[in-house]
Tab-separated table of C-alpha atoms in Angstrom:
chain	number	residue	atom	x	y	z
A	1	UNK	CA	-9.443	-10.198	12.474
A	2	UNK	CA	-6.245	-9.545	14.362
A	3	UNK	CA	-6.342	-8.582	18.006
A	4	UNK	CA	-6.366	-4.849	18.716
A	5	UNK	CA	-3.024	-4.810	20.523
A	6	UNK	CA	-0.770	-3.151	17.959
A	7	UNK	CA	1.198	-6.315	17.319
A	8	UNK	CA	2.648	-7.342	13.996
A	9	UNK	CA	-0.728	-7.126	12.219
A	10	UNK	CA	-2.023	-10.003	10.144
A	11	UNK	CA	-2.034	-11.097	6.544
A	12	UNK	CA	-5.732	-11.853	6.180
A	13	UNK	CA	-7.338	-11.097	2.830
A	14	UNK	CA	-9.983	-8.426	2.363
A	15	UNK	CA	-13.447	-9.798	1.728
A	16	UNK	CA	-13.964	-10.633	-1.929
A	17	UNK	CA	-16.940	-9.489	-3.984
A	18	UNK	CA	-18.917	-11.868	-6.211
A	19	UNK	CA	-17.784	-10.013	-9.334
A	20	UNK	CA	-14.118	-10.415	-8.374
A	21	UNK	CA	-14.653	-14.137	-7.821
A	22	UNK	CA	-16.386	-14.401	-11.184
A	23	UNK	CA	-13.573	-12.609	-12.979
A	24	UNK	CA	-11.043	-14.864	-11.256
A	25	UNK	CA	-12.959	-17.971	-12.294
A	26	UNK	CA	-13.118	-16.761	-15.902
A	27	UNK	CA	-9.376	-16.080	-15.951
A	28	UNK	CA	-8.662	-19.535	-14.529
A	29	UNK	CA	-10.950	-21.208	-17.079
A	30	UNK	CA	-9.272	-19.390	-19.977
A	31	UNK	CA	-5.824	-20.210	-18.626
A	32	UNK	CA	-6.784	-23.879	-18.247
A	33	UNK	CA	-8.207	-23.881	-21.786
A	34	UNK	CA	-4.814	-22.639	-23.012
A	35	UNK	CA	-3.226	-25.502	-21.044
A	36	UNK	CA	-1.079	-23.174	-18.994
A	37	UNK	CA	-0.333	-23.527	-15.296
A	38	UNK	CA	-0.161	-20.453	-13.096
A	39	UNK	CA	3.619	-20.893	-13.069
A	40	UNK	CA	3.661	-20.750	-16.884
A	41	UNK	CA	1.071	-18.006	-17.293
A	42	UNK	CA	2.321	-15.518	-14.673
A	43	UNK	CA	5.742	-14.675	-16.173
A	44	UNK	CA	4.240	-14.365	-19.643
A	45	UNK	CA	1.927	-11.575	-18.480
A	46	UNK	CA	4.566	-9.981	-16.260
A	47	UNK	CA	3.134	-10.741	-12.816
A	48	UNK	CA	4.119	-13.024	-9.978
A	49	UNK	CA	2.534	-16.460	-9.548
A	50	UNK	CA	1.216	-15.450	-6.121
A	51	UNK	CA	-0.445	-12.354	-7.576
A	52	UNK	CA	-2.156	-14.305	-10.374
A	53	UNK	CA	-3.332	-16.876	-7.808
A	54	UNK	CA	-4.939	-14.131	-5.722
A	55	UNK	CA	-6.676	-12.663	-8.770
A	56	UNK	CA	-8.081	-16.083	-9.680
A	57	UNK	CA	-9.267	-16.507	-6.086
A	58	UNK	CA	-11.088	-13.175	-6.280
A	59	UNK	CA	-8.805	-11.595	-3.667
A	60	UNK	CA	-7.104	-8.987	-5.852
A	61	UNK	CA	-8.520	-6.395	-8.225
A	62	UNK	CA	-6.922	-7.130	-11.638
A	63	UNK	CA	-4.658	-4.372	-12.981
A	64	UNK	CA	-5.607	-2.849	-16.305
A	65	UNK	CA	-2.406	-4.089	-17.966
A	66	UNK	CA	-3.382	-7.696	-17.317
A	67	UNK	CA	-6.123	-7.556	-19.955
A	68	UNK	CA	-3.766	-6.282	-22.652
A	69	UNK	CA	-0.995	-8.702	-21.752
A	70	UNK	CA	-3.383	-11.659	-21.643
A	71	UNK	CA	-4.319	-11.186	-25.311
A	72	UNK	CA	-0.780	-12.055	-26.389
A	73	UNK	CA	-0.819	-15.200	-24.245
A	74	UNK	CA	-4.421	-16.437	-24.450
A	75	UNK	CA	-5.458	-15.081	-27.830
A	76	UNK	CA	-7.884	-12.459	-29.127
A	77	UNK	CA	-11.114	-14.353	-28.386
A	78	UNK	CA	-10.086	-15.169	-24.825
A	79	UNK	CA	-9.054	-11.547	-24.287
A	80	UNK	CA	-12.517	-10.387	-25.375
A	81	UNK	CA	-14.143	-12.785	-22.911
A	82	UNK	CA	-11.865	-11.520	-20.162
A	83	UNK	CA	-12.626	-7.898	-21.040
A	84	UNK	CA	-16.363	-8.620	-20.869
A	85	UNK	CA	-15.922	-10.170	-17.426
A	86	UNK	CA	-13.941	-7.124	-16.318
A	87	UNK	CA	-16.822	-4.779	-17.186
A	88	UNK	CA	-18.940	-6.323	-14.439
A	89	UNK	CA	-16.322	-5.901	-11.736
A	90	UNK	CA	-17.256	-4.117	-8.559
A	91	UNK	CA	-14.409	-2.500	-6.729
A	92	UNK	CA	-12.574	-4.501	-4.108
A	93	UNK	CA	-14.383	-4.371	-0.804
A	94	UNK	CA	-12.620	-2.159	1.706
A	95	UNK	CA	-10.497	-0.096	-0.698
A	96	UNK	CA	-11.730	3.213	-2.048
A	97	UNK	CA	-12.197	3.347	-5.832
A	98	UNK	CA	-9.796	6.286	-6.146
A	99	UNK	CA	-7.072	4.258	-4.388
A	100	UNK	CA	-7.304	1.007	-6.349
A	101	UNK	CA	-5.005	1.936	-9.225
A	102	UNK	CA	-2.232	2.890	-6.808
A	103	UNK	CA	-2.853	-0.264	-4.728
A	104	UNK	CA	-2.220	-2.378	-7.840
A	105	UNK	CA	1.037	-0.509	-8.514
A	106	UNK	CA	2.093	-1.001	-4.889
A	107	UNK	CA	1.760	-4.759	-5.158
A	108	UNK	CA	4.230	-5.057	-8.041
A	109	UNK	CA	6.666	-2.233	-7.208
A	110	UNK	CA	10.361	-2.903	-6.663
A	111	UNK	CA	10.756	0.304	-4.614
A	112	UNK	CA	8.187	2.204	-2.543
A	113	UNK	CA	8.705	5.623	-0.939
A	114	UNK	CA	6.196	7.378	1.314
A	115	UNK	CA	6.197	10.709	3.149
A	116	UNK	CA	3.328	11.589	5.475
A	117	UNK	CA	2.745	14.723	7.500
A	118	UNK	CA	-0.800	14.197	8.789
A	119	UNK	CA	-1.082	10.474	9.572
A	120	UNK	CA	1.238	7.474	9.863
A	121	UNK	CA	1.462	5.698	6.441
A	122	UNK	CA	-1.123	2.946	6.035
A	123	UNK	CA	1.511	0.240	5.562
A	124	UNK	CA	2.881	1.045	9.040
A	125	UNK	CA	-0.342	1.296	11.034
A	126	UNK	CA	-1.207	-1.266	13.746
A	127	UNK	CA	-4.848	-2.229	14.024
A	128	UNK	CA	-5.559	-0.060	17.066
A	129	UNK	CA	-4.298	3.017	15.188
A	130	UNK	CA	-6.286	2.080	12.061
A	131	UNK	CA	-9.435	1.808	14.116
A	132	UNK	CA	-8.731	5.136	15.804
A	133	UNK	CA	-8.434	6.787	12.371
A	134	UNK	CA	-11.620	5.283	10.938
A	135	UNK	CA	-13.546	6.093	14.117
A	136	UNK	CA	-12.784	9.751	13.409
A	137	UNK	CA	-13.803	9.694	9.735
A	138	UNK	CA	-16.480	12.176	8.665
A	139	UNK	CA	-19.074	11.408	7.578
A	140	UNK	CA	-19.049	8.359	9.883
A	141	UNK	CA	-18.642	4.925	8.342
A	142	UNK	CA	-21.320	2.253	8.617
A	143	UNK	CA	-20.257	-0.719	10.738
A	144	UNK	CA	-19.808	-2.980	7.706
A	145	UNK	CA	-17.742	-0.344	5.877
A	146	UNK	CA	-15.656	0.157	8.991
A	147	UNK	CA	-14.763	-3.537	9.303
A	148	UNK	CA	-14.062	-3.892	5.577
A	149	UNK	CA	-11.704	-0.930	5.538
A	150	UNK	CA	-9.798	-2.105	8.605
A	151	UNK	CA	-9.413	-5.579	7.088
A	152	UNK	CA	-8.321	-4.231	3.707
A	153	UNK	CA	-5.705	-1.943	5.227
A	154	UNK	CA	-4.246	-4.743	7.349
A	155	UNK	CA	-4.129	-7.008	4.298
A	156	UNK	CA	-2.096	-4.438	2.353
A	157	UNK	CA	0.596	-4.567	5.027
A	158	UNK	CA	1.534	-8.085	3.956
A	159	UNK	CA	3.520	-6.413	1.174
A	160	UNK	CA	6.277	-5.688	3.679
A	161	UNK	CA	6.902	-9.388	4.298
A	162	UNK	CA	5.618	-10.925	1.057
A	163	UNK	CA	7.988	-8.776	-1.028
A	164	UNK	CA	11.362	-9.026	0.769
A	165	UNK	CA	13.172	-7.834	-2.365
A	166	UNK	CA	11.162	-4.612	-2.491
A	167	UNK	CA	12.755	-1.612	-0.792
A	168	UNK	CA	10.371	0.337	1.442
A	169	UNK	CA	11.257	3.808	2.699
A	170	UNK	CA	9.030	5.860	4.985
A	171	UNK	CA	9.485	9.422	6.229
A	172	UNK	CA	7.167	10.435	9.062
A	173	UNK	CA	6.848	13.554	11.175
A	174	UNK	CA	7.759	13.217	14.844
A	175	UNK	CA	4.770	15.474	15.525
A	176	UNK	CA	2.425	12.607	14.536
A	177	UNK	CA	3.733	10.577	17.480
A	178	UNK	CA	3.820	13.527	19.872
A	179	UNK	CA	0.148	14.159	19.098
A	180	UNK	CA	-0.744	10.847	20.822
A	181	UNK	CA	-3.925	10.437	18.835
A	182	UNK	CA	-6.468	8.252	20.656
A	183	UNK	CA	-4.343	8.300	23.813
A	184	UNK	CA	-1.205	6.790	25.284
A	185	UNK	CA	-2.215	3.164	24.805
A	186	UNK	CA	-2.718	3.515	21.057
A	187	UNK	CA	0.465	5.580	20.759
A	188	UNK	CA	2.401	2.944	22.669
A	189	UNK	CA	1.071	0.249	20.321
A	190	UNK	CA	1.983	2.433	17.339
A	191	UNK	CA	5.580	2.957	18.472
A	192	UNK	CA	5.979	-0.748	19.275
A	193	UNK	CA	4.727	-1.576	15.785
A	194	UNK	CA	7.088	0.914	14.135
A	195	UNK	CA	10.021	-0.575	16.030
A	196	UNK	CA	9.003	-4.100	14.975
A	197	UNK	CA	8.499	-3.252	11.308
A	198	UNK	CA	11.688	-1.196	11.298
A	199	UNK	CA	13.691	-4.344	12.017
A	200	UNK	CA	12.810	-5.785	8.611
A	201	UNK	CA	15.831	-5.621	6.319
A	202	UNK	CA	13.832	-4.129	3.436
A	203	UNK	CA	12.198	-1.373	5.516
A	204	UNK	CA	13.668	2.008	6.452
A	205	UNK	CA	11.796	4.459	8.674
A	206	UNK	CA	13.045	8.013	9.165
A	207	UNK	CA	11.523	10.675	11.382
A	208	UNK	CA	11.561	14.412	10.757
A	209	UNK	CA	12.279	16.036	14.148
A	210	UNK	CA	9.934	18.615	15.635
A	211	UNK	CA	12.438	21.396	15.010
A	212	UNK	CA	13.796	21.252	11.471
A	213	UNK	CA	14.752	24.543	9.822
A	214	UNK	CA	15.472	22.971	6.417
A	215	UNK	CA	12.416	20.951	5.387
A	216	UNK	CA	11.480	20.152	1.771
A	217	UNK	CA	8.160	18.502	2.622
A	218	UNK	CA	6.125	21.697	2.796
A	219	UNK	CA	4.185	20.787	-0.373
A	220	UNK	CA	2.544	17.901	1.459
A	221	UNK	CA	2.473	14.083	1.558
A	222	UNK	CA	3.640	12.047	-1.415
A	223	UNK	CA	4.210	8.454	-2.455
A	224	UNK	CA	6.496	7.078	-5.162
A	225	UNK	CA	6.823	3.643	-6.702
A	226	UNK	CA	9.433	2.179	-9.008
A	227	UNK	CA	7.822	-0.332	-11.350
A	228	UNK	CA	9.310	-3.606	-12.547
A	229	UNK	CA	10.263	-1.699	-15.732
A	230	UNK	CA	12.229	0.751	-13.541
A	231	UNK	CA	9.845	3.617	-14.213
A	232	UNK	CA	8.799	5.937	-11.385
A	233	UNK	CA	5.150	6.727	-10.664
A	234	UNK	CA	3.947	9.274	-8.113
A	235	UNK	CA	0.778	9.380	-6.072
A	236	UNK	CA	-0.862	12.048	-3.914
A	237	UNK	CA	-4.202	12.050	-2.129
A	238	UNK	CA	-6.333	14.276	0.066
A	239	UNK	CA	-9.974	14.474	1.139
A	240	UNK	CA	-11.151	11.272	-0.552
A	241	UNK	CA	-9.540	12.093	-3.879
A	242	UNK	CA	-6.238	11.209	-5.458
A	243	UNK	CA	-3.924	11.784	-8.396
A	244	UNK	CA	-1.653	9.267	-10.083
A	245	UNK	CA	1.397	10.983	-11.564
A	246	UNK	CA	2.887	9.158	-14.532
A	247	UNK	CA	4.561	12.075	-16.331
A	248	UNK	CA	8.322	11.352	-16.063
A	249	UNK	CA	9.244	14.993	-15.381
A	250	UNK	CA	6.669	15.364	-12.615
A	251	UNK	CA	7.668	12.033	-11.065
A	252	UNK	CA	11.323	13.084	-11.250
A	253	UNK	CA	10.550	16.302	-9.372
A	254	UNK	CA	8.814	14.297	-6.642
A	255	UNK	CA	11.786	11.951	-6.488
A	256	UNK	CA	14.134	14.903	-6.020
A	257	UNK	CA	12.022	16.270	-3.174
A	258	UNK	CA	11.871	12.884	-1.491
A	259	UNK	CA	15.631	12.459	-1.770
A	260	UNK	CA	16.164	15.860	-0.171
A	261	UNK	CA	13.787	14.978	2.673
A	262	UNK	CA	15.687	11.747	3.353
A	263	UNK	CA	18.855	13.781	3.845
A	264	UNK	CA	17.041	16.183	6.175
A	265	UNK	CA	15.342	13.542	8.333
A	266	UNK	CA	16.941	11.540	11.130
A	267	UNK	CA	18.730	8.382	10.029
A	268	UNK	CA	17.022	5.023	10.462
A	269	UNK	CA	19.226	4.300	13.472
A	270	UNK	CA	18.612	7.726	15.040
A	271	UNK	CA	14.882	7.301	14.427
A	272	UNK	CA	14.952	3.951	16.232
A	273	UNK	CA	16.632	5.616	19.207
A	274	UNK	CA	14.034	8.398	19.174
A	275	UNK	CA	11.179	5.873	19.097
A	276	UNK	CA	12.688	3.948	22.012
A	277	UNK	CA	13.025	7.158	24.026
A	278	UNK	CA	9.436	8.171	23.278
A	279	UNK	CA	8.211	4.673	24.147
A	280	UNK	CA	9.984	4.856	27.511
A	281	UNK	CA	8.390	8.223	28.285
A	282	UNK	CA	4.825	6.946	27.847
């Protein structure tokens, strides 16, 4: 567990369930039986070597496409064995079931966009801010759930550094920082973290100022991902429920709104200046 000081986070893995470990062991055994290394198997099923390694270690929930793609590589019988193992999977500890499908898309995306109006995006949250959010969840989380969710959210943030060729764009409301949720110390850690992450070459953070007469984000938060096949997928969530948007027309509409919001928000450089000014005022 990383220290609660709002530093650069950590890249620890969320705790693995027994069913995930079992599935990973089955996949490894079938791959070995086919006499394929991870380096040979991964590109044939369209995933990175690191991602396949994490699935075999029981540290990643396997995407649905993996089962279909594995049949072409491992054969029909092996695919049936893998499908049987998948039926016994329990969801990855620390991530809500309604979020898992999007989490799998996140891990393989070549572009990720996120607009938030109620909370700082999860990929940008330091541990102190994450804890402040989960402490305010209703109904309250059990202690074990609390720790698992904090760990899982921190682990997701490794995407920013593990995928340097993925473009990440975030639009956040200045009001979220002005709110100073959980007090000045947590807000200071949050701003420091945003400034640190914003220095990554593949990350762009833009703030929507408090006064903004032309604002296209009134329909609420949204996330967009461009897949390796250059298809766009949208995602929205609220109150412990979510919707994955795969219809091209609907995803295109979301993409248009996001593009308009980027033009309305402060530039990355102006946002950095704003964050530095707010940090100095705390």
